[in-house]
Short mmCIF file of N, CA, C and O in Angstrom, two decimals:
data_model
loop_
_atom_site.label_atom_id
_atom_site.label_comp_id
_atom_site.label_asym_id
_atom_site.label_seq_id
_atom_site.Cartn_x
_atom_site.Cartn_y
_atom_site.Cartn_z
N UNK A 3 53.11 -46.45 -9.61
CA UNK A 3 51.77 -46.22 -10.08
C UNK A 3 51.60 -46.88 -11.44
O UNK A 3 52.56 -46.67 -12.24
N UNK A 4 50.57 -47.51 -11.65
CA UNK A 4 50.37 -48.05 -12.98
C UNK A 4 49.28 -47.33 -13.63
O UNK A 4 48.59 -46.35 -12.99
N UNK A 5 49.08 -47.58 -14.92
CA UNK A 5 47.93 -46.91 -15.65
C UNK A 5 46.53 -47.47 -15.45
O UNK A 5 45.70 -47.02 -16.26
N UNK A 6 46.46 -48.33 -14.47
CA UNK A 6 45.00 -48.85 -14.26
C UNK A 6 44.23 -47.98 -13.68
O UNK A 6 44.59 -46.84 -13.10
N UNK A 7 42.90 -48.28 -13.66
CA UNK A 7 41.90 -47.39 -13.01
C UNK A 7 42.32 -47.09 -11.61
O UNK A 7 42.16 -46.09 -10.94
N UNK A 8 42.89 -48.18 -10.85
CA UNK A 8 43.39 -47.96 -9.50
C UNK A 8 44.46 -47.04 -9.26
O UNK A 8 44.45 -46.34 -8.40
N UNK A 9 45.34 -46.89 -10.31
CA UNK A 9 46.42 -45.93 -10.33
C UNK A 9 45.86 -44.59 -10.35
O UNK A 9 46.41 -43.64 -9.62
N UNK A 10 44.88 -44.37 -11.23
CA UNK A 10 44.44 -43.09 -11.37
C UNK A 10 43.42 -42.67 -10.25
O UNK A 10 43.42 -41.60 -9.76
N UNK A 11 42.89 -43.64 -9.62
CA UNK A 11 42.08 -43.44 -8.45
C UNK A 11 43.02 -42.96 -7.31
O UNK A 11 42.63 -42.03 -6.66
N UNK A 12 44.12 -43.57 -7.19
CA UNK A 12 45.14 -43.10 -6.14
C UNK A 12 45.64 -41.75 -6.48
O UNK A 12 45.58 -40.91 -5.50
N UNK A 13 45.85 -41.25 -7.66
CA UNK A 13 46.13 -39.98 -8.03
C UNK A 13 45.09 -39.00 -7.69
O UNK A 13 45.23 -38.05 -6.97
N UNK A 14 43.79 -39.44 -8.03
CA UNK A 14 42.73 -38.52 -7.66
C UNK A 14 42.47 -38.43 -6.17
O UNK A 14 42.16 -37.27 -5.65
N UNK A 15 42.72 -39.42 -5.33
CA UNK A 15 42.42 -39.38 -3.96
C UNK A 15 43.69 -38.51 -3.42
O UNK A 15 43.36 -37.60 -2.50
N UNK A 16 44.87 -38.66 -3.95
CA UNK A 16 45.95 -37.75 -3.41
C UNK A 16 45.69 -36.34 -3.61
O UNK A 16 45.95 -35.53 -2.67
N UNK A 17 45.25 -35.98 -4.80
CA UNK A 17 45.07 -34.58 -5.13
C UNK A 17 43.78 -34.07 -4.74
O UNK A 17 43.60 -32.78 -4.90
N UNK A 18 42.87 -34.82 -4.18
CA UNK A 18 41.48 -34.31 -3.90
C UNK A 18 41.66 -33.28 -2.68
O UNK A 18 40.65 -32.55 -2.43
N UNK A 19 42.67 -33.26 -1.95
CA UNK A 19 42.92 -32.36 -0.88
C UNK A 19 42.98 -30.96 -1.38
O UNK A 19 42.89 -29.97 -0.59
N UNK A 20 43.35 -30.82 -2.62
CA UNK A 20 43.39 -29.56 -3.18
C UNK A 20 42.08 -29.01 -3.77
O UNK A 20 41.49 -29.63 -4.63
N UNK A 21 41.72 -27.91 -3.13
CA UNK A 21 40.39 -27.37 -3.53
C UNK A 21 40.53 -26.46 -4.82
O UNK A 21 41.61 -25.87 -5.07
N UNK A 22 39.51 -26.25 -5.59
CA UNK A 22 39.53 -25.49 -6.63
C UNK A 22 39.66 -23.84 -6.27
O UNK A 22 38.75 -23.55 -5.63
N UNK A 23 40.75 -23.22 -6.65
CA UNK A 23 40.70 -21.94 -6.19
C UNK A 23 39.91 -20.93 -6.97
O UNK A 23 39.50 -21.30 -8.07
N UNK A 24 39.40 -19.94 -6.36
CA UNK A 24 38.62 -18.93 -7.00
C UNK A 24 39.36 -18.27 -8.10
O UNK A 24 38.83 -17.78 -9.20
N UNK A 25 40.74 -18.05 -7.88
CA UNK A 25 41.44 -17.36 -8.91
C UNK A 25 42.29 -18.40 -9.73
O UNK A 25 43.46 -18.23 -9.86
N UNK A 26 41.59 -19.29 -10.30
CA UNK A 26 42.26 -20.41 -11.04
C UNK A 26 42.94 -19.87 -12.42
O UNK A 26 43.91 -20.48 -12.77
N UNK A 27 42.39 -18.81 -12.87
CA UNK A 27 43.18 -18.13 -13.96
C UNK A 27 43.06 -16.58 -13.70
O UNK A 27 41.86 -16.22 -13.21
N UNK A 28 44.03 -15.77 -13.88
CA UNK A 28 43.96 -14.43 -13.64
C UNK A 28 43.14 -13.77 -14.85
O UNK A 28 43.57 -13.31 -15.77
N UNK A 29 41.83 -13.77 -14.45
CA UNK A 29 40.86 -13.16 -15.47
C UNK A 29 40.99 -11.73 -15.82
O UNK A 29 40.70 -11.35 -16.99
N UNK A 30 41.70 -10.98 -15.02
CA UNK A 30 41.80 -9.52 -15.24
C UNK A 30 43.19 -9.32 -16.03
O UNK A 30 43.36 -8.18 -16.35
N UNK A 31 43.81 -10.34 -16.23
CA UNK A 31 45.15 -10.10 -17.02
C UNK A 31 44.93 -9.57 -18.49
O UNK A 31 45.51 -8.61 -18.87
N UNK A 32 44.03 -10.23 -19.21
CA UNK A 32 43.75 -9.83 -20.56
C UNK A 32 42.55 -10.43 -21.06
O UNK A 32 41.98 -11.23 -20.30
N UNK A 33 42.13 -10.15 -22.25
CA UNK A 33 40.81 -10.68 -22.80
C UNK A 33 40.90 -12.23 -22.93
O UNK A 33 40.00 -12.87 -22.72
N UNK A 34 42.06 -12.71 -23.30
CA UNK A 34 42.29 -14.11 -23.55
C UNK A 34 42.20 -14.86 -22.28
O UNK A 34 41.47 -15.87 -22.14
N UNK A 35 42.81 -14.32 -21.19
CA UNK A 35 42.68 -14.92 -19.90
C UNK A 35 41.31 -14.93 -19.29
O UNK A 35 40.76 -16.02 -18.78
N UNK A 36 40.49 -13.83 -19.66
CA UNK A 36 39.08 -13.74 -19.24
C UNK A 36 38.31 -14.85 -19.91
O UNK A 36 37.49 -15.46 -19.38
N UNK A 37 38.50 -15.01 -21.26
CA UNK A 37 37.81 -16.06 -21.92
C UNK A 37 38.10 -17.44 -21.47
O UNK A 37 37.19 -18.26 -21.31
N UNK A 38 39.39 -17.68 -21.19
CA UNK A 38 39.76 -19.02 -20.59
C UNK A 38 39.14 -19.21 -19.17
O UNK A 38 38.70 -20.40 -18.84
N UNK A 39 39.13 -18.18 -18.46
CA UNK A 39 38.47 -18.25 -17.02
C UNK A 39 37.04 -18.66 -17.23
O UNK A 39 36.59 -19.55 -16.47
N UNK A 40 36.38 -17.96 -18.16
CA UNK A 40 34.91 -18.33 -18.50
C UNK A 40 34.68 -19.69 -18.93
O UNK A 40 33.85 -20.34 -18.57
N UNK A 41 35.68 -20.22 -19.76
CA UNK A 41 35.58 -21.55 -20.28
C UNK A 41 35.70 -22.57 -19.25
O UNK A 41 35.01 -23.63 -19.23
N UNK A 42 36.37 -22.21 -18.19
CA UNK A 42 36.47 -23.40 -17.09
C UNK A 42 35.68 -23.09 -15.91
O UNK A 42 35.80 -23.70 -14.97
N UNK A 43 34.85 -22.05 -16.00
CA UNK A 43 34.07 -21.55 -14.83
C UNK A 43 33.32 -22.70 -14.24
O UNK A 43 33.15 -22.81 -12.97
N UNK A 44 32.71 -23.64 -14.92
CA UNK A 44 31.78 -24.53 -14.36
C UNK A 44 32.50 -25.97 -14.62
O UNK A 44 31.63 -26.96 -14.54
N UNK A 45 33.88 -26.08 -14.88
CA UNK A 45 34.39 -27.41 -15.11
C UNK A 45 35.03 -27.90 -13.89
O UNK A 45 36.10 -27.23 -13.43
N UNK A 46 34.66 -29.00 -13.40
CA UNK A 46 35.38 -29.53 -12.20
C UNK A 46 36.45 -30.41 -12.68
O UNK A 46 36.32 -30.89 -13.78
N UNK A 47 37.36 -30.85 -11.78
CA UNK A 47 38.43 -31.68 -12.23
C UNK A 47 37.79 -32.99 -12.74
O UNK A 47 38.35 -33.56 -13.69
N UNK A 48 36.68 -33.57 -12.17
CA UNK A 48 36.13 -34.70 -12.53
C UNK A 48 35.65 -34.71 -13.98
O UNK A 48 35.37 -35.73 -14.49
N UNK A 49 35.14 -33.49 -14.34
CA UNK A 49 34.56 -33.27 -15.66
C UNK A 49 35.52 -32.92 -16.79
O UNK A 49 35.13 -32.82 -17.99
N UNK A 50 36.76 -32.49 -16.33
CA UNK A 50 37.77 -32.06 -17.30
C UNK A 50 38.03 -33.04 -18.49
O UNK A 50 38.16 -34.18 -18.24
N UNK A 51 37.82 -32.55 -19.77
CA UNK A 51 37.92 -33.44 -20.90
C UNK A 51 38.83 -32.97 -22.05
O UNK A 51 39.15 -31.71 -21.89
N UNK A 52 39.13 -33.70 -22.99
CA UNK A 52 39.90 -33.20 -24.14
C UNK A 52 39.31 -31.93 -24.71
O UNK A 52 39.96 -30.95 -25.24
N UNK A 53 37.90 -31.93 -24.86
CA UNK A 53 37.19 -30.78 -25.29
C UNK A 53 37.53 -29.49 -24.57
O UNK A 53 37.62 -28.42 -25.27
N UNK A 54 37.83 -29.67 -23.30
CA UNK A 54 38.13 -28.42 -22.52
C UNK A 54 39.51 -27.93 -22.72
O UNK A 54 39.77 -26.68 -22.64
N UNK A 55 40.49 -28.87 -22.99
CA UNK A 55 41.85 -28.45 -23.08
C UNK A 55 42.26 -28.10 -24.47
O UNK A 55 43.36 -27.60 -24.63
N UNK A 56 41.53 -28.52 -25.51
CA UNK A 56 41.87 -28.11 -26.78
C UNK A 56 43.02 -28.98 -27.32
O UNK A 56 43.37 -29.94 -26.94
N UNK A 57 43.73 -28.26 -28.33
CA UNK A 57 44.74 -28.93 -29.08
C UNK A 57 46.13 -28.22 -28.90
O UNK A 57 47.07 -28.42 -29.60
N UNK A 58 46.26 -27.38 -27.83
CA UNK A 58 47.47 -26.69 -27.78
C UNK A 58 47.42 -25.21 -28.29
O UNK A 58 48.08 -24.32 -27.67
N UNK A 59 46.83 -25.01 -29.34
CA UNK A 59 46.61 -23.69 -29.97
C UNK A 59 45.63 -22.80 -29.00
O UNK A 59 45.88 -21.60 -28.99
N UNK A 60 44.69 -23.44 -28.49
CA UNK A 60 43.66 -22.81 -27.59
C UNK A 60 43.45 -23.64 -26.49
O UNK A 60 42.63 -24.66 -26.53
N UNK A 61 44.17 -23.46 -25.40
CA UNK A 61 44.06 -24.30 -24.25
C UNK A 61 44.05 -23.46 -23.05
O UNK A 61 45.03 -22.90 -22.54
N UNK A 62 42.92 -23.42 -22.44
CA UNK A 62 42.75 -22.60 -21.08
C UNK A 62 43.70 -23.17 -20.03
O UNK A 62 44.13 -22.42 -19.04
N UNK A 63 44.15 -24.41 -19.96
CA UNK A 63 44.95 -24.88 -18.96
C UNK A 63 46.38 -24.29 -18.85
O UNK A 63 47.10 -24.33 -17.97
N UNK A 64 46.77 -23.69 -19.93
CA UNK A 64 48.12 -23.00 -20.05
C UNK A 64 48.13 -21.81 -19.12
O UNK A 64 49.20 -21.40 -18.71
N UNK A 65 46.96 -21.36 -18.70
CA UNK A 65 46.92 -20.10 -17.95
C UNK A 65 46.52 -20.36 -16.44
O UNK A 65 46.32 -19.47 -15.64
N UNK A 66 46.48 -21.71 -16.05
CA UNK A 66 46.13 -22.00 -14.72
C UNK A 66 47.26 -21.48 -13.76
O UNK A 66 48.42 -21.55 -14.03
N UNK A 67 46.72 -21.07 -12.59
CA UNK A 67 47.67 -20.71 -11.59
C UNK A 67 48.24 -21.89 -10.83
O UNK A 67 47.73 -23.02 -11.06
N UNK A 68 49.27 -21.89 -10.18
CA UNK A 68 49.77 -23.16 -9.59
C UNK A 68 48.84 -23.90 -8.73
O UNK A 68 48.70 -25.12 -8.78
N UNK A 69 48.12 -23.26 -7.88
CA UNK A 69 46.98 -24.06 -7.20
C UNK A 69 45.93 -24.64 -7.98
O UNK A 69 45.52 -25.73 -7.56
N UNK A 70 45.66 -23.88 -9.06
CA UNK A 70 44.66 -24.55 -10.12
C UNK A 70 45.26 -25.69 -10.80
O UNK A 70 44.52 -26.73 -11.09
N UNK A 71 46.50 -25.67 -11.17
CA UNK A 71 47.17 -26.75 -11.74
C UNK A 71 47.09 -27.95 -10.85
O UNK A 71 46.86 -29.04 -11.32
N UNK A 72 47.50 -27.74 -9.60
CA UNK A 72 47.45 -28.84 -8.65
C UNK A 72 46.07 -29.46 -8.64
O UNK A 72 45.79 -30.70 -8.64
N UNK A 73 44.94 -28.64 -8.56
CA UNK A 73 43.56 -29.09 -8.48
C UNK A 73 43.19 -29.79 -9.81
O UNK A 73 42.66 -30.97 -9.71
N UNK A 74 43.55 -29.37 -10.98
CA UNK A 74 43.17 -30.01 -12.25
C UNK A 74 44.07 -31.06 -12.63
O UNK A 74 43.79 -31.72 -13.70
N UNK A 75 45.25 -31.31 -11.99
CA UNK A 75 46.22 -32.33 -12.40
C UNK A 75 45.58 -33.81 -12.58
O UNK A 75 45.90 -34.37 -13.64
N UNK A 76 44.85 -34.25 -11.76
CA UNK A 76 44.25 -35.55 -12.01
C UNK A 76 43.61 -35.65 -13.44
O UNK A 76 43.56 -36.66 -14.15
N UNK A 77 42.75 -34.53 -13.72
CA UNK A 77 42.08 -34.62 -15.01
C UNK A 77 43.08 -34.47 -16.15
O UNK A 77 42.82 -35.11 -17.14
N UNK A 78 43.99 -33.59 -16.02
CA UNK A 78 45.05 -33.53 -17.11
C UNK A 78 45.84 -34.75 -17.38
O UNK A 78 46.03 -35.23 -18.48
N UNK A 79 46.00 -35.52 -16.28
CA UNK A 79 46.78 -36.77 -16.32
C UNK A 79 45.81 -37.92 -17.02
O UNK A 79 46.42 -38.60 -17.91
N UNK A 80 44.67 -37.89 -16.65
CA UNK A 80 43.68 -38.74 -17.26
C UNK A 80 43.63 -38.53 -18.76
O UNK A 80 43.60 -39.48 -19.58
N UNK A 81 43.62 -37.26 -19.21
CA UNK A 81 43.50 -36.93 -20.62
C UNK A 81 44.76 -37.45 -21.34
O UNK A 81 44.71 -38.06 -22.46
N UNK A 82 45.90 -37.23 -20.58
CA UNK A 82 47.20 -37.69 -21.27
C UNK A 82 47.22 -39.11 -21.25
O UNK A 82 48.04 -39.69 -22.28
N UNK A 83 46.63 -39.95 -20.39
CA UNK A 83 46.62 -41.34 -20.49
C UNK A 83 45.93 -41.74 -21.78
O UNK A 83 46.18 -42.79 -22.37
N UNK A 84 44.82 -41.06 -22.17
CA UNK A 84 44.10 -41.40 -23.23
C UNK A 84 44.54 -40.86 -24.49
O UNK A 84 44.18 -41.29 -25.66
N UNK A 85 45.45 -39.89 -24.57
CA UNK A 85 45.84 -39.11 -25.77
C UNK A 85 47.29 -38.60 -25.52
O UNK A 85 47.66 -37.71 -24.86
N UNK A 86 48.19 -39.50 -26.17
CA UNK A 86 49.55 -39.15 -26.05
C UNK A 86 49.97 -37.79 -26.70
O UNK A 86 50.92 -37.18 -26.24
N UNK A 87 49.27 -37.24 -27.57
CA UNK A 87 49.52 -35.93 -28.00
C UNK A 87 49.35 -34.85 -26.95
O UNK A 87 50.19 -33.89 -26.81
N UNK A 88 48.38 -35.15 -26.07
CA UNK A 88 48.18 -34.19 -25.01
C UNK A 88 49.37 -34.34 -23.95
O UNK A 88 49.75 -33.31 -23.34
N UNK A 89 49.76 -35.58 -23.70
CA UNK A 89 50.93 -35.83 -22.75
C UNK A 89 52.06 -34.95 -23.28
O UNK A 89 52.80 -34.31 -22.43
N UNK A 90 52.26 -34.86 -24.65
CA UNK A 90 53.46 -34.02 -25.08
C UNK A 90 53.19 -32.61 -24.64
O UNK A 90 54.21 -31.89 -24.38
N UNK A 91 51.99 -32.16 -24.64
CA UNK A 91 51.78 -30.73 -24.17
C UNK A 91 51.79 -30.64 -22.83
O UNK A 91 52.21 -29.49 -22.23
N UNK A 92 51.53 -31.60 -21.93
CA UNK A 92 51.53 -31.49 -20.42
C UNK A 92 52.89 -31.58 -19.83
O UNK A 92 53.18 -30.87 -18.83
N UNK A 93 53.73 -32.37 -20.54
CA UNK A 93 55.17 -32.58 -19.84
C UNK A 93 55.90 -31.20 -19.53
O UNK A 93 56.48 -31.15 -18.46
N UNK A 94 55.99 -30.30 -20.45
CA UNK A 94 56.74 -29.04 -20.13
C UNK A 94 56.24 -28.34 -18.94
O UNK A 94 56.87 -27.73 -18.16
N UNK A 95 54.89 -28.45 -18.78
CA UNK A 95 54.19 -27.78 -17.59
C UNK A 95 54.69 -28.29 -16.27
O UNK A 95 54.71 -27.69 -15.26
N UNK A 96 54.92 -29.69 -16.33
CA UNK A 96 55.46 -30.34 -15.12
C UNK A 96 56.79 -29.95 -14.63
O UNK A 96 57.28 -30.24 -13.57
N UNK A 97 57.58 -29.27 -15.53
CA UNK A 97 58.86 -28.78 -15.14
C UNK A 97 58.98 -27.30 -15.08
O UNK A 97 59.68 -26.70 -14.21
N UNK A 98 58.27 -26.61 -15.87
CA UNK A 98 58.56 -25.12 -16.06
C UNK A 98 57.86 -24.39 -14.88
O UNK A 98 58.69 -23.62 -14.15
N UNK A 99 56.75 -24.58 -14.61
CA UNK A 99 56.16 -23.74 -13.46
C UNK A 99 55.75 -24.66 -12.23
O UNK A 99 55.59 -24.04 -11.11
N UNK A 100 55.54 -25.89 -12.40
CA UNK A 100 54.70 -26.57 -11.36
C UNK A 100 55.54 -27.63 -10.40
O UNK A 100 55.03 -28.08 -9.52
N UNK A 101 56.73 -27.93 -10.84
CA UNK A 101 57.40 -29.02 -10.02
C UNK A 101 57.56 -28.58 -8.67
O UNK A 101 57.32 -29.47 -7.78
N UNK A 102 57.87 -27.42 -8.47
CA UNK A 102 58.06 -26.97 -7.03
C UNK A 102 56.83 -26.67 -6.25
O UNK A 102 56.86 -26.47 -5.08
N UNK A 103 55.64 -26.70 -7.06
CA UNK A 103 54.36 -26.47 -6.27
C UNK A 103 53.85 -27.76 -5.82
O UNK A 103 52.80 -27.73 -5.07
N UNK A 104 54.37 -28.97 -6.28
CA UNK A 104 53.90 -30.15 -5.66
C UNK A 104 54.72 -30.53 -4.47
O UNK A 104 55.91 -30.27 -4.44
N UNK A 105 54.15 -31.06 -3.38
CA UNK A 105 54.84 -31.52 -2.25
C UNK A 105 55.58 -32.81 -2.61
O UNK A 105 55.26 -33.45 -3.68
N UNK A 106 56.43 -33.23 -1.75
CA UNK A 106 57.25 -34.55 -2.01
C UNK A 106 56.42 -35.67 -2.36
O UNK A 106 56.62 -36.54 -3.21
N UNK A 107 55.31 -35.89 -1.63
CA UNK A 107 54.38 -36.96 -1.88
C UNK A 107 53.68 -36.91 -3.20
O UNK A 107 53.49 -37.87 -3.95
N UNK A 108 53.41 -35.68 -3.70
CA UNK A 108 52.68 -35.40 -4.92
C UNK A 108 53.77 -35.74 -6.08
O UNK A 108 53.47 -36.40 -7.03
N UNK A 109 54.99 -35.23 -5.88
CA UNK A 109 56.13 -35.39 -6.89
C UNK A 109 56.31 -36.99 -7.07
O UNK A 109 56.56 -37.46 -8.06
N UNK A 110 56.28 -37.68 -5.89
CA UNK A 110 56.52 -39.20 -5.91
C UNK A 110 55.54 -39.85 -6.84
O UNK A 110 55.70 -40.68 -7.69
N UNK A 111 54.26 -39.46 -6.60
CA UNK A 111 53.23 -40.02 -7.40
C UNK A 111 53.23 -39.74 -8.85
O UNK A 111 53.02 -40.43 -9.82
N UNK A 112 53.57 -38.46 -9.16
CA UNK A 112 53.72 -37.95 -10.52
C UNK A 112 54.98 -38.72 -11.13
O UNK A 112 54.93 -39.10 -12.40
N UNK A 113 55.97 -38.85 -10.42
CA UNK A 113 57.21 -39.48 -10.95
C UNK A 113 56.74 -41.00 -11.34
O UNK A 113 57.07 -41.43 -12.48
N UNK A 114 55.99 -41.71 -10.52
CA UNK A 114 55.61 -42.98 -10.86
C UNK A 114 54.66 -43.07 -12.17
O UNK A 114 54.67 -43.92 -12.83
N UNK A 115 53.86 -41.94 -12.21
CA UNK A 115 53.03 -41.72 -13.36
C UNK A 115 53.78 -41.73 -14.64
O UNK A 115 53.58 -42.20 -15.72
N UNK A 116 54.76 -40.83 -14.59
CA UNK A 116 55.67 -40.64 -15.65
C UNK A 116 56.42 -41.96 -16.08
O UNK A 116 56.65 -42.24 -17.35
N UNK A 117 56.86 -42.63 -15.02
CA UNK A 117 57.56 -43.87 -15.35
C UNK A 117 56.60 -44.91 -16.04
O UNK A 117 56.90 -45.52 -16.89
N UNK A 118 55.21 -44.94 -15.59
CA UNK A 118 54.31 -45.64 -16.24
C UNK A 118 54.10 -45.29 -17.82
O UNK A 118 54.09 -46.20 -18.68
N UNK A 119 54.09 -44.00 -18.00
CA UNK A 119 54.00 -43.63 -19.44
C UNK A 119 55.25 -43.86 -20.18
O UNK A 119 55.14 -44.25 -21.34
N UNK A 120 56.37 -43.81 -19.50
CA UNK A 120 57.69 -44.17 -20.27
C UNK A 120 57.52 -45.69 -20.70
O UNK A 120 57.94 -46.03 -21.85
N UNK A 121 57.16 -46.56 -19.79
CA UNK A 121 57.08 -48.01 -20.03
C UNK A 121 55.95 -48.35 -20.93
O UNK A 121 55.97 -49.55 -21.54
N UNK A 122 54.95 -47.59 -21.27
CA UNK A 122 53.83 -47.87 -21.95
C UNK A 122 54.16 -48.01 -23.48
O UNK A 122 54.70 -47.08 -24.08
N UNK A 123 53.83 -49.09 -24.14
CA UNK A 123 54.05 -49.33 -25.63
C UNK A 123 53.42 -48.23 -26.42
O UNK A 123 53.79 -48.05 -27.57
N UNK A 124 52.36 -47.58 -25.93
CA UNK A 124 51.82 -46.52 -26.74
C UNK A 124 52.55 -45.15 -26.83
O UNK A 124 52.33 -44.26 -27.63
N UNK A 125 53.60 -45.14 -26.04
CA UNK A 125 54.42 -43.96 -25.95
C UNK A 125 55.68 -44.06 -26.99
O UNK A 125 56.32 -45.01 -27.00
N UNK A 126 55.78 -43.00 -27.80
CA UNK A 126 56.71 -43.03 -28.79
C UNK A 126 58.14 -42.67 -28.20
O UNK A 126 58.22 -42.43 -27.03
N UNK A 127 59.13 -43.16 -29.01
CA UNK A 127 60.54 -42.93 -28.56
C UNK A 127 60.91 -41.52 -28.29
O UNK A 127 61.48 -41.17 -27.17
N UNK A 128 60.31 -40.62 -29.08
CA UNK A 128 60.61 -39.19 -28.83
C UNK A 128 59.97 -38.79 -27.52
O UNK A 128 60.55 -37.98 -26.76
N UNK A 129 58.71 -39.20 -27.24
CA UNK A 129 58.03 -38.83 -26.08
C UNK A 129 58.74 -39.36 -24.80
O UNK A 129 58.85 -38.83 -23.75
N UNK A 130 59.27 -40.60 -24.90
CA UNK A 130 60.15 -41.15 -23.92
C UNK A 130 61.27 -40.24 -23.56
O UNK A 130 61.55 -40.13 -22.30
N UNK A 131 61.97 -39.69 -24.48
CA UNK A 131 63.08 -38.91 -24.30
C UNK A 131 62.52 -37.60 -23.45
O UNK A 131 63.22 -37.10 -22.39
N UNK A 132 61.41 -37.11 -23.80
CA UNK A 132 60.87 -35.86 -23.19
C UNK A 132 60.48 -36.33 -21.59
O UNK A 132 60.78 -35.60 -20.73
N UNK A 133 59.85 -37.45 -21.50
CA UNK A 133 59.60 -38.01 -20.16
C UNK A 133 60.84 -38.16 -19.21
O UNK A 133 60.90 -37.78 -18.10
N UNK A 134 61.97 -38.61 -19.85
CA UNK A 134 63.29 -38.73 -19.23
C UNK A 134 63.73 -37.29 -18.72
O UNK A 134 64.32 -37.21 -17.59
N UNK A 135 63.53 -36.33 -19.53
CA UNK A 135 64.04 -35.07 -19.26
C UNK A 135 63.23 -34.49 -18.01
O UNK A 135 63.73 -33.87 -17.01
N UNK A 136 61.99 -34.74 -18.00
CA UNK A 136 61.10 -34.40 -16.84
C UNK A 136 61.55 -35.09 -15.61
O UNK A 136 61.61 -34.51 -14.46
N UNK A 137 61.76 -36.35 -15.68
CA UNK A 137 62.18 -37.20 -14.52
C UNK A 137 63.51 -36.74 -14.00
O UNK A 137 63.73 -36.82 -12.82
N UNK A 138 64.42 -36.32 -14.80
CA UNK A 138 65.67 -35.77 -14.28
C UNK A 138 65.44 -34.53 -13.53
O UNK A 138 66.05 -34.29 -12.51
N UNK A 139 64.64 -33.77 -14.02
CA UNK A 139 64.22 -32.41 -13.17
C UNK A 139 63.65 -32.79 -11.89
O UNK A 139 63.77 -32.11 -10.91
N UNK A 140 62.79 -33.74 -12.00
CA UNK A 140 62.13 -34.10 -10.62
C UNK A 140 63.17 -34.70 -9.73
O UNK A 140 63.06 -34.41 -8.43
N UNK A 141 64.07 -35.31 -10.13
CA UNK A 141 65.18 -35.97 -9.38
C UNK A 141 65.96 -34.74 -8.68
O UNK A 141 66.53 -34.98 -7.57
N UNK A 142 66.16 -33.66 -9.40
CA UNK A 142 66.80 -32.47 -8.93
C UNK A 142 66.00 -31.59 -8.00
O UNK A 142 66.52 -30.69 -7.39
N UNK A 143 64.69 -31.75 -8.09
CA UNK A 143 63.83 -30.81 -7.30
C UNK A 143 63.78 -31.08 -5.95
O UNK A 143 64.30 -32.01 -5.47
N UNK A 144 63.29 -30.13 -5.19
CA UNK A 144 63.05 -30.22 -3.70
C UNK A 144 62.34 -31.38 -3.26
O UNK A 144 61.49 -31.68 -4.11
N UNK A 145 62.65 -31.99 -2.24
CA UNK A 145 61.94 -33.19 -1.70
C UNK A 145 62.39 -34.43 -2.35
O UNK A 145 61.97 -35.30 -2.51
#
């Protein structure tokens, strides 16, 4: 996958089969989860923007359930393509909670997207090391 509009279209098409779950965040867990739930209540994957994900200190996507992460992933990837600081926040999520929630075809497309980001001259050396770590975990994951 490359970073062209066609590459992101392929990603969106692949992940379009995932519907937005009703329980995208466990709103009953605590007040912060309820607030994040409300923040994303009317936000579709196609509308997800940097304004919705914040700067890491206040980010409702940290609380997404695995099915919700799959649903929102094309939007998250689009934001990371535009903002490498956001990519830095997204990378750990691709290994900690969600790598096993993607099926083999999803992981292959994500792997190609990670390789695109690694090759992109806008990506810092430090971020390339982080991408390499994620790619190693994907190589060891199921599928």
